CSV table of C-alpha atoms and ligand atoms in Angstrom, one decimal:
chain,number,residue,atom,x,y,z
A,30,MET,CA,-81.6,-79.9,79.0
A,31,LYS,CA,-85.2,-78.9,79.4
A,32,VAL,CA,-85.9,-75.3,79.0
A,33,PRO,CA,-89.2,-73.9,80.0
A,34,LEU,CA,-90.4,-70.4,78.3
A,35,LEU,CA,-90.5,-69.1,82.0
A,36,ASP,CA,-89.5,-69.8,85.2
A,37,LEU,CA,-89.8,-67.1,88.1
A,38,ALA,CA,-88.8,-69.2,90.6
A,39,PRO,CA,-84.9,-67.4,89.7
A,40,GLN,CA,-86.5,-63.9,90.2
A,41,ASN,CA,-88.5,-64.5,93.7
A,42,ALA,CA,-86.5,-67.6,95.3
A,43,PRO,CA,-83.8,-65.2,96.6
A,44,LEU,CA,-86.1,-62.4,97.4
A,45,ARG,CA,-88.2,-65.1,99.7
A,46,GLU,CA,-87.2,-63.7,103.4
A,47,GLU,CA,-87.8,-60.1,102.1
A,48,LEU,CA,-91.2,-60.9,100.4
A,49,ALA,CA,-92.3,-63.1,103.6
A,50,ALA,CA,-91.5,-60.2,105.9
A,51,VAL,CA,-93.4,-57.8,103.7
A,52,PHE,CA,-96.1,-60.4,103.8
A,53,ALA,CA,-96.2,-60.3,107.4
A,54,ARG,CA,-95.9,-56.7,107.4
A,55,VAL,CA,-99.1,-56.3,105.3
A,56,LEU,CA,-101.1,-58.7,107.4
A,57,GLU,CA,-100.5,-56.8,110.8
A,58,SER,CA,-101.4,-53.6,109.3
A,59,GLY,CA,-105.2,-54.8,108.5
A,60,ARG,CA,-105.3,-52.5,105.5
A,61,PHE,CA,-105.8,-54.5,102.5
A,62,ILE,CA,-106.8,-51.9,100.0
A,63,LEU,CA,-105.0,-48.8,98.7
A,64,GLY,CA,-103.2,-46.8,101.5
A,65,GLU,CA,-99.9,-46.5,102.4
A,66,GLU,CA,-98.2,-49.3,100.7
A,67,VAL,CA,-99.7,-48.2,97.4
A,68,GLU,CA,-99.0,-44.7,97.6
A,69,ALA,CA,-95.2,-45.8,98.6
A,70,PHE,CA,-95.2,-47.6,95.6
A,71,GLU,CA,-97.0,-45.4,93.1
A,72,SER,CA,-94.3,-42.5,94.3
A,73,GLU,CA,-91.3,-44.9,93.4
A,74,VAL,CA,-92.6,-45.7,90.1
A,75,ALA,CA,-93.7,-42.3,89.1
A,76,GLU,CA,-89.8,-41.5,90.0
A,77,ALA,CA,-88.4,-44.2,88.4
A,78,VAL,CA,-90.1,-43.6,85.0
A,79,GLY,CA,-89.8,-40.0,85.5
A,80,SER,CA,-93.6,-39.1,85.4
A,81,ARG,CA,-95.2,-36.9,87.9
A,82,HIS,CA,-98.4,-38.8,88.8
A,83,ALA,CA,-98.7,-42.7,89.2
A,84,ILE,CA,-102.2,-44.1,89.7
A,85,ALA,CA,-101.6,-48.2,90.5
A,86,VAL,CA,-104.7,-50.4,89.5
A,87,SER,CA,-106.2,-53.8,89.3
A,88,SER,CA,-104.4,-55.0,86.0
A,89,GLY,CA,-102.7,-53.6,82.9
A,90,THR,CA,-105.9,-53.8,81.0
A,91,ASP,CA,-107.4,-51.6,83.8
A,92,ALA,CA,-104.8,-49.4,83.3
A,93,LEU,CA,-106.0,-49.0,79.6
A,94,LEU,CA,-109.4,-48.8,80.5
A,95,VAL,CA,-108.8,-46.4,83.0
A,96,ALA,CA,-106.3,-44.0,81.0
A,97,LEU,CA,-109.3,-44.0,78.2
A,98,MET,CA,-111.9,-43.2,80.3
A,99,ALA,CA,-109.9,-40.6,81.9
A,100,LEU,CA,-109.8,-38.7,78.6
A,101,GLU,CA,-113.4,-39.4,78.0
A,102,ILE,CA,-113.1,-41.6,75.0
A,103,GLY,CA,-116.8,-43.0,74.2
A,104,PRO,CA,-119.2,-44.1,71.5
A,105,GLY,CA,-118.5,-42.8,67.8
A,106,ASP,CA,-114.8,-42.0,68.8
A,107,GLU,CA,-112.0,-44.1,67.0
A,108,VAL,CA,-108.9,-45.0,68.4
A,109,ILE,CA,-105.7,-46.1,66.8
A,110,CYS,CA,-103.6,-48.8,67.7
A,111,PRO,CA,-101.6,-51.6,66.0
A,112,SER,CA,-103.2,-55.2,65.0
A,113,PHE,CA,-100.2,-56.8,66.0
A,114,THR,CA,-100.4,-56.8,69.9
A,115,PHE,CA,-102.4,-58.5,72.8
A,116,PHE,CA,-105.9,-58.2,73.0
A,117,ALA,CA,-106.4,-55.6,75.9
A,118,THR,CA,-105.2,-52.8,73.9
A,119,ALA,CA,-107.9,-52.6,71.4
A,120,GLY,CA,-110.5,-54.5,73.3
A,121,CYS,CA,-110.8,-51.5,76.0
A,122,VAL,CA,-111.3,-49.6,73.0
A,123,SER,CA,-114.4,-51.8,72.5
A,124,ARG,CA,-115.2,-52.0,75.5
A,125,LEU,CA,-116.1,-48.0,75.8
A,126,GLY,CA,-118.1,-48.1,73.1
A,127,ALA,CA,-115.3,-46.7,70.6
A,128,ARG,CA,-113.7,-48.0,67.5
A,129,PRO,CA,-110.4,-49.6,67.1
A,130,VAL,CA,-108.8,-48.3,63.9
A,131,PHE,CA,-106.2,-50.9,63.3
A,132,VAL,CA,-102.8,-50.0,61.6
A,133,ASP,CA,-100.4,-52.1,60.0
A,134,SER,CA,-96.5,-52.9,61.9
A,135,CYS,CA,-93.1,-52.1,60.7
A,136,PRO,CA,-91.6,-55.4,59.6
A,137,ALA,CA,-88.3,-54.7,61.6
A,138,CYS,CA,-89.7,-53.6,65.3
A,139,PHE,CA,-93.3,-54.8,64.9
A,140,ASN,CA,-94.4,-51.9,66.5
A,141,LEU,CA,-97.2,-49.3,64.8
A,142,GLU,CA,-96.0,-48.2,61.3
A,143,PRO,CA,-96.1,-44.3,61.5
A,144,SER,CA,-96.0,-43.6,58.1
A,145,LEU,CA,-99.5,-44.9,58.0
A,146,LEU,CA,-100.8,-43.0,60.4
A,147,GLU,CA,-101.9,-40.0,58.6
A,148,ALA,CA,-104.2,-42.2,56.4
A,149,ALA,CA,-106.2,-43.6,59.7
A,150,ILE,CA,-106.7,-40.4,61.1
A,151,THR,CA,-110.7,-39.2,60.7
A,152,PRO,CA,-112.4,-36.4,62.2
A,153,ARG,CA,-113.8,-39.2,64.8
A,154,THR,CA,-110.1,-40.2,66.2
A,155,LYS,CA,-109.1,-39.3,69.4
A,156,ALA,CA,-106.2,-41.2,70.3
A,157,ILE,CA,-103.5,-42.9,69.2
A,158,ILE,CA,-102.1,-45.9,71.4
A,159,PRO,CA,-98.7,-47.0,70.5
A,160,VAL,CA,-97.2,-50.7,71.9
A,161,HIS,CA,-93.8,-51.1,72.9
A,162,LEU,CA,-94.0,-54.3,72.0
A,163,PHE,CA,-91.9,-57.3,73.2
A,164,GLY,CA,-90.1,-54.6,75.3
A,165,GLN,CA,-89.0,-52.0,72.1
A,166,ALA,CA,-89.6,-48.9,72.0
A,167,ALA,CA,-92.4,-47.9,69.2
A,168,GLU,CA,-91.2,-44.7,67.1
A,169,VAL,CA,-92.7,-42.3,69.7
A,170,ASP,CA,-91.9,-39.2,68.2
A,171,ALA,CA,-93.5,-39.6,64.9
A,172,VAL,CA,-96.5,-40.8,66.8
A,173,LEU,CA,-96.5,-37.7,69.1
A,174,ASP,CA,-96.0,-35.3,65.6
A,175,ALA,CA,-99.2,-36.8,64.2
A,176,ALA,CA,-101.0,-36.3,67.4
A,177,LYS,CA,-99.8,-33.0,68.0
A,178,ARG,CA,-101.0,-31.9,64.4
A,179,HIS,CA,-104.5,-33.2,64.8
A,180,GLY,CA,-105.2,-32.8,68.4
A,181,LEU,CA,-104.9,-36.3,69.7
A,182,ALA,CA,-104.2,-38.2,72.8
A,183,VAL,CA,-101.3,-40.9,73.2
A,184,ILE,CA,-101.5,-43.4,75.5
A,185,GLU,CA,-98.6,-45.5,75.7
A,186,ASP,CA,-98.8,-49.4,76.0
A,187,VAL,CA,-95.9,-50.2,78.0
A,188,ALA,CA,-97.2,-53.4,79.4
A,189,GLN,CA,-94.4,-55.3,78.1
A,190,ALA,CA,-91.8,-52.4,77.9
A,191,HIS,CA,-91.3,-51.2,81.6
A,192,GLY,CA,-87.7,-50.1,81.8
A,193,ALA,CA,-87.2,-49.5,78.2
A,194,GLU,CA,-86.3,-46.0,77.1
A,195,SER,CA,-86.3,-44.2,73.7
A,196,ASP,CA,-83.5,-41.6,73.6
A,197,GLY,CA,-82.8,-41.4,77.1
A,198,ARG,CA,-86.8,-41.2,77.9
A,199,GLN,CA,-88.2,-43.8,79.7
A,200,LEU,CA,-91.6,-45.5,77.7
A,201,GLY,CA,-94.6,-44.5,79.6
A,202,SER,CA,-93.7,-41.0,80.3
A,203,ILE,CA,-93.5,-39.5,76.6
A,204,GLY,CA,-97.6,-39.7,75.8
A,205,ASP,CA,-100.1,-38.3,77.7
A,206,MET,CA,-100.6,-41.5,79.5
A,207,GLY,CA,-98.6,-44.7,80.0
A,208,ALA,CA,-100.5,-47.8,81.1
A,209,PHE,CA,-98.1,-50.7,82.8
A,210,SER,CA,-98.8,-54.1,83.7
A,211,PHE,CA,-97.5,-56.4,86.4
A,212,PHE,CA,-98.8,-59.5,85.2
A,213,PRO,CA,-95.9,-62.3,86.5
A,214,THR,CA,-94.6,-62.6,82.9
A,215,LYS,CA,-93.8,-58.8,82.6
A,216,ASN,CA,-90.8,-57.1,83.2
A,217,LEU,CA,-91.6,-56.2,86.6
A,218,GLY,CA,-93.9,-59.2,87.5
A,219,GLY,CA,-96.3,-59.4,90.2
A,220,PHE,CA,-98.0,-61.8,92.3
A,221,GLY,CA,-101.3,-61.6,90.7
A,222,ASP,CA,-102.7,-58.9,88.4
A,223,ASP,CA,-101.9,-55.2,89.0
A,224,GLY,CA,-101.2,-52.4,86.9
A,225,LEU,CA,-100.4,-48.7,86.6
A,226,VAL,CA,-101.4,-45.4,85.2
A,227,VAL,CA,-98.6,-42.5,84.6
A,228,THR,CA,-99.5,-39.1,83.3
A,229,ASP,CA,-97.9,-35.8,83.9
A,230,ASP,CA,-101.0,-34.1,83.4
A,231,GLU,CA,-102.5,-33.1,86.7
A,232,SER,CA,-106.4,-33.3,85.7
A,233,LEU,CA,-105.7,-36.6,83.8
A,234,ALA,CA,-104.3,-37.9,87.0
A,235,LYS,CA,-107.0,-36.7,89.5
A,236,ARG,CA,-109.6,-38.3,86.9
A,237,ALA,CA,-107.9,-41.6,86.6
A,238,ARG,CA,-107.7,-41.6,90.4
A,239,THR,CA,-111.6,-40.8,90.8
A,240,LEU,CA,-112.5,-43.6,88.3
A,241,ARG,CA,-110.2,-45.8,90.1
A,242,ASN,CA,-112.5,-46.3,92.9
A,243,HIS,CA,-116.4,-46.0,91.4
A,244,GLY,CA,-115.7,-42.3,90.1
A,245,MET,CA,-116.4,-41.1,93.9
A,246,SER,CA,-115.4,-38.3,95.5
A,247,PRO,CA,-115.8,-37.4,98.5
A,248,LYS,CA,-117.1,-40.6,99.9
A,249,TYR,CA,-120.2,-41.5,98.2
A,250,HIS,CA,-120.5,-38.9,96.0
A,251,HIS,CA,-120.2,-40.0,92.6
A,252,GLN,CA,-118.6,-37.2,90.0
A,253,LEU,CA,-117.9,-40.0,87.4
A,254,VAL,CA,-119.0,-43.8,86.7
A,255,GLY,CA,-115.6,-45.4,87.3
A,256,GLY,CA,-115.3,-49.1,88.8
A,257,ASN,CA,-113.3,-50.8,91.1
A,258,PHE,CA,-109.9,-50.8,89.6
A,259,ARG,CA,-108.2,-50.5,93.0
A,260,MET,CA,-104.6,-52.0,93.8
A,261,ASP,CA,-104.3,-54.4,96.8
A,262,ALA,CA,-102.0,-53.4,99.4
A,263,LEU,CA,-100.1,-56.5,99.7
A,264,GLN,CA,-99.8,-56.3,95.8
A,265,ALA,CA,-98.1,-53.2,96.1
A,266,ALA,CA,-95.9,-54.3,99.2
A,267,LEU,CA,-94.4,-57.1,97.3
A,268,LEU,CA,-94.2,-55.2,94.2
A,269,ARG,CA,-92.1,-52.7,95.8
A,270,VAL,CA,-89.6,-55.5,97.2
A,271,LYS,CA,-89.0,-56.2,93.3
A,272,LEU,CA,-89.0,-53.1,92.2
A,273,ARG,CA,-85.6,-52.9,94.2
A,274,HIS,CA,-83.9,-55.6,92.3
A,275,PHE,CA,-85.5,-54.3,89.0
A,276,ASN,CA,-82.2,-53.4,87.4
A,277,HIS,CA,-80.9,-56.4,88.1
A,278,PHE,CA,-83.5,-58.3,86.0
A,279,LEU,CA,-83.1,-56.0,83.3
A,280,GLU,CA,-79.7,-56.3,82.8
A,281,GLN,CA,-80.0,-60.2,82.6
A,282,ARG,CA,-82.9,-59.5,79.9
A,283,CYS,CA,-80.3,-58.0,78.1
A,284,ARG,CA,-77.6,-60.2,78.6
A,285,ASN,CA,-79.5,-63.1,77.5
A,286,ALA,CA,-80.7,-61.3,74.7
A,287,SER,CA,-77.1,-60.3,73.4
A,288,TYR,CA,-75.9,-63.8,74.0
A,289,TYR,CA,-78.4,-65.1,71.7
A,290,THR,CA,-77.5,-62.3,69.0
A,291,GLU,CA,-74.0,-62.7,69.3
A,292,ARG,CA,-74.4,-66.4,68.8
A,293,LEU,CA,-77.1,-66.9,66.4
A,294,ARG,CA,-75.9,-64.5,63.9
A,295,ASP,CA,-73.2,-66.6,62.9
A,296,LEU,CA,-75.3,-69.4,61.6
A,297,GLY,CA,-75.3,-69.6,57.9
A,298,ALA,CA,-79.2,-69.1,57.7
A,299,VAL,CA,-79.8,-66.1,59.7
A,300,ALA,CA,-79.9,-62.4,59.0
A,301,GLU,CA,-80.6,-59.5,60.1
A,302,PHE,CA,-82.0,-56.1,59.1
A,303,PRO,CA,-79.7,-53.5,58.2
A,304,VAL,CA,-81.6,-50.5,60.0
A,305,ALA,CA,-84.7,-50.7,62.4
A,306,VAL,CA,-86.1,-47.3,61.4
A,307,CYS,CA,-89.7,-47.4,60.9
A,308,GLY,CA,-90.7,-46.4,57.1
A,309,SER,CA,-87.7,-47.3,55.6
A,310,ALA,CA,-87.3,-49.5,52.2
A,311,GLU,CA,-84.4,-51.2,53.9
A,312,ASN,CA,-87.2,-52.9,56.1
A,313,ALA,CA,-88.0,-55.3,53.9
A,314,VAL,CA,-87.6,-58.6,55.7
A,315,PRO,CA,-84.4,-60.3,54.8
A,316,GLU,CA,-85.0,-63.4,52.6
A,317,ALA,CA,-83.5,-65.7,55.1
A,318,LYS,CA,-84.6,-68.8,57.1
A,319,ALA,CA,-84.4,-67.2,60.2
A,320,VAL,CA,-84.9,-63.0,60.9
A,321,LEU,CA,-83.1,-61.7,64.5
A,322,PRO,CA,-85.2,-58.9,65.9
A,323,ALA,CA,-83.9,-55.9,65.1
A,324,VAL,CA,-83.5,-52.5,67.9
A,325,HIS,CA,-84.1,-49.1,67.2
A,326,PRO,CA,-81.0,-46.9,66.7
A,327,GLY,CA,-81.6,-44.6,70.5
A,328,GLY,CA,-83.8,-47.1,72.0
A,329,LYS,CA,-82.9,-49.2,75.0
A,330,ALA,CA,-84.6,-52.4,74.6
A,331,THR,CA,-86.2,-54.4,77.6
A,332,TRP,CA,-86.5,-57.6,76.0
A,333,ASN,CA,-89.4,-59.0,77.3
A,334,GLN,CA,-89.3,-61.6,74.4
A,335,TYR,CA,-86.9,-62.6,72.2
A,336,THR,CA,-88.8,-63.0,68.9
A,337,ILE,CA,-87.7,-64.6,65.9
A,338,ARG,CA,-89.2,-64.6,62.5
A,339,PHE,CA,-89.2,-68.3,60.6
A,340,ARG,CA,-89.5,-67.7,57.1
A,341,GLY,CA,-90.9,-70.3,54.7
A,342,GLU,CA,-94.3,-72.5,54.5
A,343,GLY,CA,-94.8,-74.0,57.7
A,344,ALA,CA,-91.7,-73.1,59.0
A,345,ARG,CA,-92.5,-71.6,62.4
A,346,ASP,CA,-94.5,-74.2,63.3
A,347,ALA,CA,-92.3,-76.9,62.3
A,348,MET,CA,-89.6,-75.1,64.1
A,349,ARG,CA,-91.9,-74.8,67.2
A,350,LYS,CA,-92.6,-78.5,67.0
A,351,ARG,CA,-88.6,-79.6,67.0
A,352,PHE,CA,-88.7,-77.2,70.4
A,353,GLU,CA,-91.2,-79.4,72.0
A,354,GLN,CA,-89.6,-82.7,71.0
A,355,ARG,CA,-86.4,-81.4,72.3
A,356,GLY,CA,-88.2,-80.2,76.0
A,357,ILE,CA,-87.8,-76.2,75.2
A,358,GLY,CA,-90.6,-73.7,75.8
A,359,SER,CA,-91.7,-71.3,72.8
A,360,GLU,CA,-94.7,-69.5,72.0
A,361,VAL,CA,-96.4,-67.6,69.1
A,362,TYR,CA,-97.3,-64.1,70.3
A,363,TYR,CA,-99.4,-63.6,68.4
A,364,PRO,CA,-100.8,-66.5,66.0
A,365,VAL,CA,-103.9,-64.0,64.8
A,366,PRO,CA,-103.8,-60.0,64.7
A,367,LEU,CA,-106.5,-58.6,66.1
A,368,HIS,CA,-108.4,-57.4,62.9
A,369,ARG,CA,-108.9,-61.1,62.5
A,370,GLN,CA,-110.5,-61.6,65.5
A,371,PRO,CA,-114.1,-62.7,65.2
A,372,CYS,CA,-115.0,-59.9,68.2
A,373,PHE,CA,-113.5,-57.2,66.0
A,374,ALA,CA,-114.8,-58.1,62.9
A,375,GLU,CA,-117.2,-55.1,62.4
A,376,ALA,CA,-114.2,-52.6,62.9
A,377,ALA,CA,-112.2,-54.4,60.9
A,378,LYS,CA,-114.7,-53.9,57.9
A,379,SER,CA,-113.4,-50.2,57.3
A,380,CYS,CA,-109.4,-51.4,57.8
A,381,PRO,CA,-107.3,-51.4,55.1
A,382,GLU,CA,-104.8,-54.5,54.1
A,383,LEU,CA,-102.5,-55.4,56.7
A,384,PRO,CA,-99.9,-57.3,55.3
A,385,VAL,CA,-96.9,-56.7,57.5
A,386,CYS,CA,-98.8,-58.3,60.8
A,387,GLU,CA,-100.4,-60.7,58.6
A,388,ALA,CA,-97.1,-62.0,57.4
A,389,ALA,CA,-95.3,-61.6,61.2
A,390,ALA,CA,-98.4,-63.5,63.2
A,391,GLY,CA,-97.4,-66.6,60.6
A,392,GLU,CA,-93.7,-66.5,61.3
A,393,VAL,CA,-93.0,-65.2,65.0
A,394,LEU,CA,-91.7,-67.6,67.6
A,395,SER,CA,-90.7,-66.2,70.9
A,396,ILE,CA,-88.1,-68.1,72.8
A,397,PRO,CA,-86.5,-68.0,76.8
A,398,ILE,CA,-85.3,-65.0,77.8
A,399,TYR,CA,-86.5,-64.5,81.5
A,400,PRO,CA,-83.4,-63.5,83.8
A,401,GLY,CA,-81.8,-66.8,85.9
A,402,LEU,CA,-81.6,-68.1,82.3
A,403,SER,CA,-78.1,-70.3,82.3
A,404,ASP,CA,-75.9,-70.1,79.9
A,405,GLU,CA,-76.1,-73.9,79.2
A,406,MET,CA,-79.8,-73.5,78.9
A,407,LYS,CA,-79.1,-70.8,76.2
A,408,ASP,CA,-76.8,-73.0,74.7
A,409,ALA,CA,-79.3,-75.8,74.4
A,410,VAL,CA,-82.1,-73.4,72.8
A,411,ILE,CA,-79.2,-72.2,70.2
A,412,GLU,CA,-78.1,-75.6,69.3
A,413,VAL,CA,-82.0,-76.9,68.6
A,414,ILE,CA,-82.1,-73.9,66.4
A,415,ALA,CA,-79.0,-74.5,64.7
A,416,ASP,CA,-80.0,-78.0,63.8
A,417,PHE,CA,-83.2,-76.9,62.6
A,418,LEU,CA,-82.0,-74.4,60.4
A,419,GLU,CA,-78.9,-76.7,58.9
B,299,LIG,C1,-99.9,-58.2,79.3
B,299,LIG,C2,-100.4,-57.0,78.3
B,299,LIG,C3,-101.6,-55.8,78.7
B,299,LIG,C4,-102.7,-56.3,79.8
B,299,LIG,O1,-102.3,-56.2,81.0
B,299,LIG,P1,-103.0,-57.3,81.8
B,299,LIG,O2,-102.0,-57.1,83.1
B,299,LIG,O3,-102.6,-58.7,81.5
B,299,LIG,O4,-104.1,-56.6,81.9
B,299,LIG,C5,-101.8,-55.0,77.8
B,299,LIG,N1,-101.0,-54.8,76.3
B,299,LIG,C6,-100.1,-55.6,76.5
B,299,LIG,C7,-99.3,-55.4,75.1
B,299,LIG,C8,-99.7,-56.8,77.0
B,299,LIG,O5,-98.7,-57.5,76.5
């Protein structure tokens, strides 16, 4: 049985009529950029996330960029972020002339290791960007503590974890600002590139809103140097349809993850972390051929990815090849940590060793987890893993 890494049809096909009606509504409105649809989408997301303000923008990358710009991050500043993340997290910092300072990850949850934060903070540090990778909460309280002690801003990169929680709080609403993405593969997948910034801070919200539209306020009077980071009305209107079904999509992701975990943990060569508390000695990666993803106690994960470690020389790549031969999609998020990327060579010069994320980059493999994945398909994925581990 063929199983793709991602198939958007099970999400979008049942909504076809609703989506088509919305398309017609926007077409007839003649209003294609910002406007009522975008404002309505912003209010709906703000309410669901529990933030006072939401500013819809053109992508998740632009959400990070606008957040950093609103916080006036620029040349000479340092921003702490993980190295084991998607490029955009650090790319936006560099684009503003600031320096990304890379910190190693927790071996259990793959997120920023908070016990390493103090050593990374300097008088030039302005902000920390915890990334909630794969839909799992980073240890936000430890990040907030460090930020408070040193007067730093916290921008949550919640691109992969929309809808996830940490101790009952929606991710994105916990730090000073939260950056969301609606890239089609994300938990709330749009119909193109879109993103959104949330904050409780009135003046940050005002700045972000102005920056989104060329720093313009009022019309043709430019208080700030912003850009065109506006969301299209059509995208907002279509996203509003999917937002109504969002919890259903999340439930399916969670159900798929439990299904995998319950069956894979019974295989002989598979191990799990005893706890998933960052900084804990018990988080040494278990000596097993395959290690299942760990979840923080108190965290509600949304499983944007289900990421298994395959341990031993060449094991991950061999597993990937086996999947390919059997028609099963898989992907390596991410094969090269950011401090090893040529474009960050300068920033990486002052970077300490980051052994956890280097090991992860060589071992991780993400398997199909999308809403609509059938039990037969999950069984097919499990069977290939079981064969491989035998
Ligand atoms: C997807 C992603 C982004 C960027 O979002 P886009 O909408 O693709 O620009 C940023 N950070 C992380 C961790 C992501 O996964």
